[in-house]
Short mmCIF file of C-alpha atoms in Angstrom, two decimals:
data_model
loop_
_atom_site.label_atom_id
_atom_site.label_comp_id
_atom_site.label_asym_id
_atom_site.label_seq_id
_atom_site.Cartn_x
_atom_site.Cartn_y
_atom_site.Cartn_z
CA MET Z 2 -100.50 131.39 32.75
CA THR Z 3 -100.83 132.79 35.59
CA THR Z 4 -104.04 135.93 34.97
CA GLY Z 5 -102.70 139.30 36.39
CA TRP Z 6 -105.30 139.31 39.20
CA GLN Z 7 -103.33 135.66 40.53
CA PHE Z 8 -99.88 137.17 39.77
CA TRP Z 9 -100.63 140.36 41.80
CA VAL Z 10 -101.74 138.45 44.97
CA ASP Z 11 -99.51 135.61 44.68
CA ARG Z 12 -96.43 137.95 44.40
CA GLY Z 13 -97.72 141.05 45.57
CA GLY Z 14 -97.02 140.68 48.73
CA THR Z 15 -94.97 143.73 50.01
CA PHE Z 16 -98.23 145.21 47.71
CA THR Z 17 -100.26 143.59 51.46
CA ASP Z 18 -97.72 144.52 53.76
CA ILE Z 19 -97.44 147.86 52.75
CA VAL Z 20 -100.78 149.02 52.48
CA ALA Z 21 -102.29 146.82 55.59
CA ARG Z 22 -99.87 147.96 57.85
CA ARG Z 23 -101.71 151.24 57.31
CA PRO Z 24 -104.43 152.78 59.10
CA ASP Z 25 -107.86 152.18 57.52
CA GLY Z 26 -109.24 155.87 56.69
CA ARG Z 27 -106.54 157.46 56.89
CA LEU Z 28 -106.92 161.01 55.73
CA VAL Z 29 -104.81 163.35 54.28
CA THR Z 30 -105.43 166.12 51.92
CA HIS Z 31 -103.40 168.30 49.60
CA LYS Z 32 -104.74 171.54 48.33
CA LEU Z 33 -104.05 173.05 44.88
CA LEU Z 34 -103.31 176.40 46.39
CA SER Z 35 -103.49 178.75 43.33
CA GLU Z 36 -106.65 176.98 41.96
CA ASN Z 37 -108.17 176.72 46.03
CA ALA Z 38 -109.73 172.72 45.48
CA VAL Z 39 -108.44 170.51 47.85
CA ILE Z 40 -107.99 166.49 47.20
CA PRO Z 41 -108.73 164.38 49.97
CA VAL Z 42 -107.48 160.76 50.04
CA PRO Z 43 -108.67 158.20 51.86
CA VAL Z 44 -107.28 155.09 51.59
CA ARG Z 45 -109.25 152.10 52.97
CA VAL Z 46 -107.65 148.18 52.62
CA ASP Z 47 -108.98 145.15 53.37
CA SER Z 48 -106.23 142.80 54.46
CA GLU Z 49 -108.60 139.78 54.52
CA SER Z 50 -108.51 139.78 50.45
CA CYS Z 51 -105.68 141.91 49.59
CA SER Z 52 -107.52 145.03 48.41
CA ALA Z 53 -107.84 148.65 48.99
CA THR Z 54 -110.25 151.54 48.39
CA VAL Z 55 -109.65 154.74 47.38
CA ASP Z 56 -111.79 157.78 47.68
CA PHE Z 57 -111.79 160.85 46.09
CA THR Z 58 -115.39 161.41 47.23
CA GLY Z 59 -115.14 164.74 48.56
CA THR Z 60 -112.24 165.93 45.55
CA SER Z 61 -113.81 169.22 45.30
CA ALA Z 62 -116.14 169.93 41.81
CA GLN Z 63 -114.73 170.69 38.65
CA LEU Z 64 -113.01 174.17 38.11
CA THR Z 65 -113.76 176.90 35.72
CA THR Z 66 -109.31 176.18 35.13
CA ASN Z 67 -107.36 174.13 33.44
CA PHE Z 68 -107.02 172.39 36.29
CA ASN Z 69 -109.60 169.22 36.15
CA ALA Z 70 -108.48 165.41 35.79
CA PRO Z 71 -109.65 163.30 33.36
CA PHE Z 72 -110.66 160.18 35.15
CA ALA Z 73 -107.91 157.99 33.08
CA VAL Z 74 -105.42 160.67 34.50
CA ALA Z 75 -107.02 160.40 38.49
CA ASN Z 76 -106.63 156.03 37.67
CA ALA Z 77 -102.82 156.05 35.64
CA ALA Z 78 -101.94 157.13 39.01
CA VAL Z 79 -103.30 155.15 41.52
CA LEU Z 80 -102.69 152.45 39.27
CA TYR Z 81 -98.61 154.45 39.67
CA VAL Z 82 -98.63 154.55 43.15
CA PHE Z 83 -99.35 150.83 44.03
CA GLN Z 84 -96.91 149.41 41.54
CA THR Z 85 -94.29 150.55 43.27
CA LEU Z 86 -94.79 149.70 46.21
CA VAL Z 87 -94.43 145.81 44.69
CA ASP Z 88 -91.19 144.10 44.94
CA ASP Z 89 -91.48 142.42 41.75
CA ASP Z 90 -92.34 143.17 38.28
CA ILE Z 91 -95.59 143.08 37.05
CA PRO Z 92 -96.58 143.09 33.61
CA LEU Z 93 -99.37 146.01 33.19
CA ASN Z 94 -102.43 144.58 32.86
CA ASP Z 95 -106.03 144.69 34.25
CA GLY Z 96 -105.14 141.98 36.69
CA CYS Z 97 -102.82 144.49 38.55
CA LEU Z 98 -106.17 147.42 38.92
CA ARG Z 99 -108.60 144.48 40.71
CA PRO Z 100 -107.47 145.19 44.09
CA LEU Z 101 -108.18 148.59 44.05
CA ASP Z 102 -111.68 150.50 44.21
CA ILE Z 103 -111.05 153.97 43.07
CA VAL Z 104 -114.01 156.40 44.04
CA VAL Z 105 -115.07 159.25 41.66
CA SER Z 106 -117.88 161.64 41.68
CA PRO Z 107 -119.19 162.53 38.67
CA GLY Z 108 -118.96 166.71 37.37
CA SER Z 109 -115.90 166.60 40.37
CA MET Z 110 -111.76 167.65 39.59
CA PRO Z 111 -110.47 164.17 39.17
CA ALA Z 112 -113.70 163.49 36.50
CA PRO Z 113 -114.57 166.24 35.00
CA GLU Z 114 -117.61 166.00 32.10
CA PRO Z 115 -117.32 168.27 29.34
CA PRO Z 116 -117.10 171.55 28.89
CA ALA Z 117 -114.31 171.19 31.85
CA ALA Z 118 -110.38 172.25 30.15
CA VAL Z 119 -107.62 169.95 31.72
CA VAL Z 120 -104.92 170.45 29.57
CA ALA Z 121 -103.07 170.84 33.05
CA GLY Z 122 -104.28 167.59 34.92
CA ASN Z 123 -102.30 165.35 33.34
CA VAL Z 124 -99.06 167.48 34.40
CA GLU Z 125 -99.49 168.81 37.31
CA THR Z 126 -103.78 167.97 39.29
CA SER Z 127 -101.57 164.28 38.48
CA GLN Z 128 -98.51 164.27 40.64
CA ALA Z 129 -100.68 165.83 43.38
CA ILE Z 130 -102.87 162.75 42.80
CA THR Z 131 -99.75 161.13 43.45
CA GLY Z 132 -97.91 162.67 46.68
CA ALA Z 133 -101.55 162.81 48.24
CA LEU Z 134 -101.42 158.46 48.15
CA TYR Z 135 -98.02 158.52 49.15
CA ALA Z 136 -98.90 160.57 52.27
CA ALA Z 137 -101.47 158.42 52.93
CA LEU Z 138 -99.90 155.56 52.79
CA GLY Z 139 -96.74 157.03 54.43
CA VAL Z 140 -94.47 155.45 52.91
CA GLN Z 141 -92.56 158.46 51.36
CA ALA Z 142 -91.70 162.34 51.99
CA GLU Z 143 -92.98 164.29 49.07
CA GLY Z 144 -91.13 165.26 46.11
CA SER Z 145 -91.91 168.17 44.02
CA ASP Z 146 -95.03 166.34 42.05
CA THR Z 147 -95.39 168.90 39.31
CA MET Z 148 -93.14 169.35 36.20
CA ASN Z 149 -92.50 173.04 36.00
CA ASN Z 150 -93.79 173.67 32.78
CA GLY Z 151 -92.46 176.46 30.37
CA THR Z 152 -93.13 177.96 26.94
CA SER Z 153 -91.46 180.43 25.47
CA GLY Z 154 -91.89 181.69 21.84
CA ASN Z 155 -93.32 184.49 19.10
CA GLU Z 156 -94.13 183.51 15.92
CA ARG Z 157 -91.29 182.22 14.70
CA HIS Z 158 -90.08 179.72 17.21
CA PRO Z 159 -92.41 178.37 19.88
CA TYR Z 160 -90.74 176.14 22.48
CA TYR Z 161 -91.94 174.09 25.31
CA GLU Z 162 -89.96 172.44 28.32
CA THR Z 163 -89.94 170.91 31.86
CA VAL Z 164 -87.55 171.28 34.20
CA ALA Z 165 -86.60 168.42 36.47
CA SER Z 166 -86.63 168.78 40.09
CA GLY Z 167 -85.44 166.78 43.36
CA SER Z 168 -87.30 163.59 44.62
CA GLY Z 169 -88.43 162.39 48.05
CA THR Z 170 -87.07 159.65 49.80
CA GLY Z 171 -88.43 157.60 52.10
CA GLU Z 172 -87.35 154.78 54.61
CA GLY Z 173 -83.99 153.41 53.65
CA PHE Z 174 -82.73 155.86 50.00
CA PRO Z 175 -82.03 159.16 49.87
CA GLY Z 176 -83.66 161.69 47.33
CA ALA Z 177 -82.58 161.81 43.69
CA PRO Z 178 -81.73 165.13 42.40
CA ALA Z 179 -82.87 167.29 39.04
CA VAL Z 180 -84.81 163.93 38.22
CA GLN Z 181 -88.55 163.74 36.51
CA THR Z 182 -90.66 161.62 39.14
CA HIS Z 183 -93.36 159.92 39.10
CA MET Z 184 -96.43 161.41 36.40
CA THR Z 185 -92.64 162.55 34.76
CA ASN Z 186 -91.10 160.99 32.35
CA SER Z 187 -89.81 163.80 29.88
CA ARG Z 188 -85.82 164.85 28.85
CA LEU Z 189 -84.86 168.11 27.82
CA THR Z 190 -83.61 169.35 24.89
CA ASP Z 191 -79.70 168.95 24.05
CA PRO Z 192 -78.59 172.78 24.99
CA GLU Z 193 -76.36 173.25 21.45
CA VAL Z 194 -80.09 171.79 19.75
CA LEU Z 195 -81.35 174.99 22.16
CA GLU Z 196 -79.79 177.16 21.17
CA TRP Z 197 -78.59 176.25 17.38
CA ARG Z 198 -82.77 176.69 16.47
CA LEU Z 199 -83.66 178.77 18.87
CA PRO Z 200 -82.87 183.14 19.43
CA VAL Z 201 -81.36 181.78 23.14
CA ARG Z 202 -78.52 180.89 24.91
CA LEU Z 203 -79.02 178.73 28.22
CA ASP Z 204 -77.18 181.09 30.65
CA GLU Z 205 -77.47 178.07 33.10
CA SER Z 206 -79.08 174.07 34.00
CA ALA Z 207 -77.42 172.76 37.40
CA LEU Z 208 -78.16 171.74 40.84
CA ARG Z 209 -79.73 174.19 43.74
CA PRO Z 210 -77.76 173.04 46.09
CA GLY Z 211 -79.88 172.68 49.65
CA SER Z 212 -83.04 173.02 48.44
CA GLY Z 213 -83.87 169.13 49.45
CA GLY Z 214 -85.27 168.40 53.13
CA ALA Z 215 -83.36 167.52 56.21
CA GLY Z 216 -84.04 164.31 57.40
CA LYS Z 217 -82.42 161.00 58.18
CA TRP Z 218 -82.91 160.54 54.67
CA HIS Z 219 -81.93 163.32 52.67
CA GLY Z 220 -84.10 164.56 50.54
CA GLY Z 221 -83.34 165.55 46.70
CA ASP Z 222 -82.16 168.72 44.99
CA GLY Z 223 -84.10 170.97 42.88
CA ALA Z 224 -81.96 172.20 39.68
CA VAL Z 225 -81.71 176.04 38.40
CA ARG Z 226 -82.61 176.90 34.90
CA ARG Z 227 -81.67 180.39 33.09
CA ILE Z 228 -83.10 180.89 28.90
CA ARG Z 229 -81.81 184.35 28.06
CA PHE Z 230 -83.60 185.80 25.07
CA HIS Z 231 -82.49 187.30 22.00
CA GLU Z 232 -85.53 187.94 20.66
CA PRO Z 233 -89.06 189.75 22.23
CA MET Z 234 -90.78 186.40 22.68
CA THR Z 235 -94.13 186.02 25.90
CA VAL Z 236 -93.23 182.80 28.40
CA SER Z 237 -95.35 181.26 30.61
CA THR Z 238 -95.15 178.91 33.62
CA LEU Z 239 -97.19 176.02 34.92
CA SER Z 240 -95.91 174.49 37.68
CA GLN Z 241 -96.63 173.80 42.09
CA HIS Z 242 -95.15 173.94 44.75
CA ARG Z 243 -94.38 178.10 44.99
CA ARG Z 244 -96.36 178.54 47.67
CA VAL Z 245 -96.50 175.86 49.69
CA PRO Z 246 -92.93 173.29 50.13
CA PRO Z 247 -93.11 169.09 49.56
CA TYR Z 248 -94.45 167.73 52.18
CA GLY Z 249 -91.68 165.51 54.93
CA MET Z 250 -92.35 163.03 56.82
CA ALA Z 251 -91.57 160.48 59.48
CA GLY Z 252 -90.15 164.03 61.11
CA GLY Z 253 -88.00 164.95 57.76
CA GLU Z 254 -88.42 168.49 56.44
CA PRO Z 255 -89.94 170.05 53.74
CA GLY Z 256 -87.92 170.07 50.93
CA ALA Z 257 -87.05 174.31 49.43
CA LEU Z 258 -89.96 176.82 46.85
CA GLY Z 259 -89.48 176.36 43.47
CA ALA Z 260 -89.76 179.90 42.22
CA ASN Z 261 -89.98 181.81 38.05
CA ARG Z 262 -89.18 185.27 37.39
CA VAL Z 263 -88.06 187.27 34.84
CA ASP Z 264 -84.29 189.20 35.10
CA HIS Z 265 -84.51 191.73 32.91
CA ALA Z 266 -81.73 193.18 30.54
CA ASP Z 267 -82.59 196.95 32.90
CA GLY Z 268 -81.94 195.28 36.30
CA THR Z 269 -85.38 195.24 37.39
CA VAL Z 270 -86.58 191.84 38.34
CA THR Z 271 -89.70 190.63 37.41
CA GLU Z 272 -91.39 187.84 39.72
CA LEU Z 273 -94.10 185.12 37.60
CA ALA Z 274 -96.19 183.06 39.78
CA GLY Z 275 -97.02 179.10 40.01
CA ARG Z 276 -99.33 179.85 36.74
CA HIS Z 277 -98.08 183.47 35.51
CA SER Z 278 -97.42 184.79 31.88
CA ALA Z 279 -95.17 187.47 30.69
CA ASP Z 280 -93.55 189.22 28.06
CA VAL Z 281 -89.76 189.35 27.75
CA GLY Z 282 -87.42 191.32 25.13
CA PRO Z 283 -84.06 190.75 23.88
CA GLY Z 284 -81.43 189.73 26.94
CA ASP Z 285 -83.98 189.19 29.13
CA VAL Z 286 -84.23 185.95 31.42
CA LEU Z 287 -86.06 183.30 32.26
CA VAL Z 288 -85.24 181.78 35.49
CA SER Z 289 -86.41 178.89 37.03
CA GLU Z 290 -85.74 177.73 40.35
CA THR Z 291 -87.38 173.83 41.27
CA PRO Z 292 -88.66 172.24 43.95
CA GLY Z 293 -86.32 169.90 46.22
CA GLY Z 294 -87.95 166.77 48.08
CA GLY Z 295 -88.58 166.36 51.43
CA GLY Z 296 -87.15 164.62 54.01
CA TYR Z 297 -87.83 161.49 55.93
CA GLY Z 298 -86.73 161.18 59.15
CA PRO Z 299 -85.75 162.91 61.78
CA PRO Z 300 -82.49 165.70 61.30
CA SER Z 301 -79.42 165.28 62.74
CA THR Z 302 -78.31 168.76 62.03
CA GLN Z 303 -80.66 171.41 60.80
CA HIS Z 304 -80.82 171.68 56.76
CA PRO Z 305 -79.33 175.13 55.11
CA GLN Z 306 -81.48 177.17 53.26
CA GLN Z 307 -84.69 175.85 54.58
CA ALA Z 308 -88.09 177.63 52.46
CA GLY Z 309 -91.40 177.49 52.88
CA GLU Z 310 -93.43 177.24 55.97
CA GLU Z 311 -94.77 174.20 58.17
CA THR Z 312 -97.54 172.30 56.84
CA ASN Z 313 -99.84 169.76 58.57
CA ASP Z 314 -102.65 167.54 57.89
CA LEU Z 315 -103.76 169.65 54.94
CA ARG Z 316 -101.06 169.77 53.15
CA ALA Z 317 -100.33 171.62 49.60
CA ILE Z 318 -99.13 172.17 46.71
#
């Protein structure tokens, strides 16, 4: 019977080929702007032993906010990325991790110690780690790398959902529109069920044309979601890529920024940050515009409706 480690060595040729071609120690940094935190991830490769070191040394110390990610979450993100690089089915077991040396510092954001808050670590920081690794390995433009969490409710009606975004693209394939990617696989409540159980109306749930980054291979478009409330409620957002767009790769353009806001019944508008709470009343509408994925390769023509600012080695979400 083939062990997990031997299975990886014997049938994980794509892992070796892809990773070994990347320059050792290439440093890519993601900065969580709203948290003023950085995630530097140099990947060092030893092609002879078919192994790699993923070094989170230098990542910000654990935060006073809830964006800390337990090491199990960081560990899962690393395993996920490297597993996607292997063009074969691999049984998910301990042997898969043996070629990988994951280095973290105790008390840091990806290895916090009590009493650190961690609720956003799984839904947001895990996505940032995934994006940092794909950038370090140079294999794929960034997807939205946020779960676009939204909660709403009052004493009688609690509700929570995540809204899909555009996926990143790479050599030979376009990004997918409005899809949950990487560290999330949740599905939305059916509109009929949502409106039957809660005092709300789903005004719109649609693609966001033009939000994917231009390139030889086009990034996936994000989505637009509009929920109208019939009772007073409180809404909260937990999302990223509202300041700096998902990065493109190999000359591809970044995806469009996401945006959150409340369109009030009286015609006024309240802009919401990526992490924000606000009270809403009857007739008010929560609008979520999710980011598009980054493009790959130089575009032949300029893609319309590009948003955001340029990024370089210091990339942010």
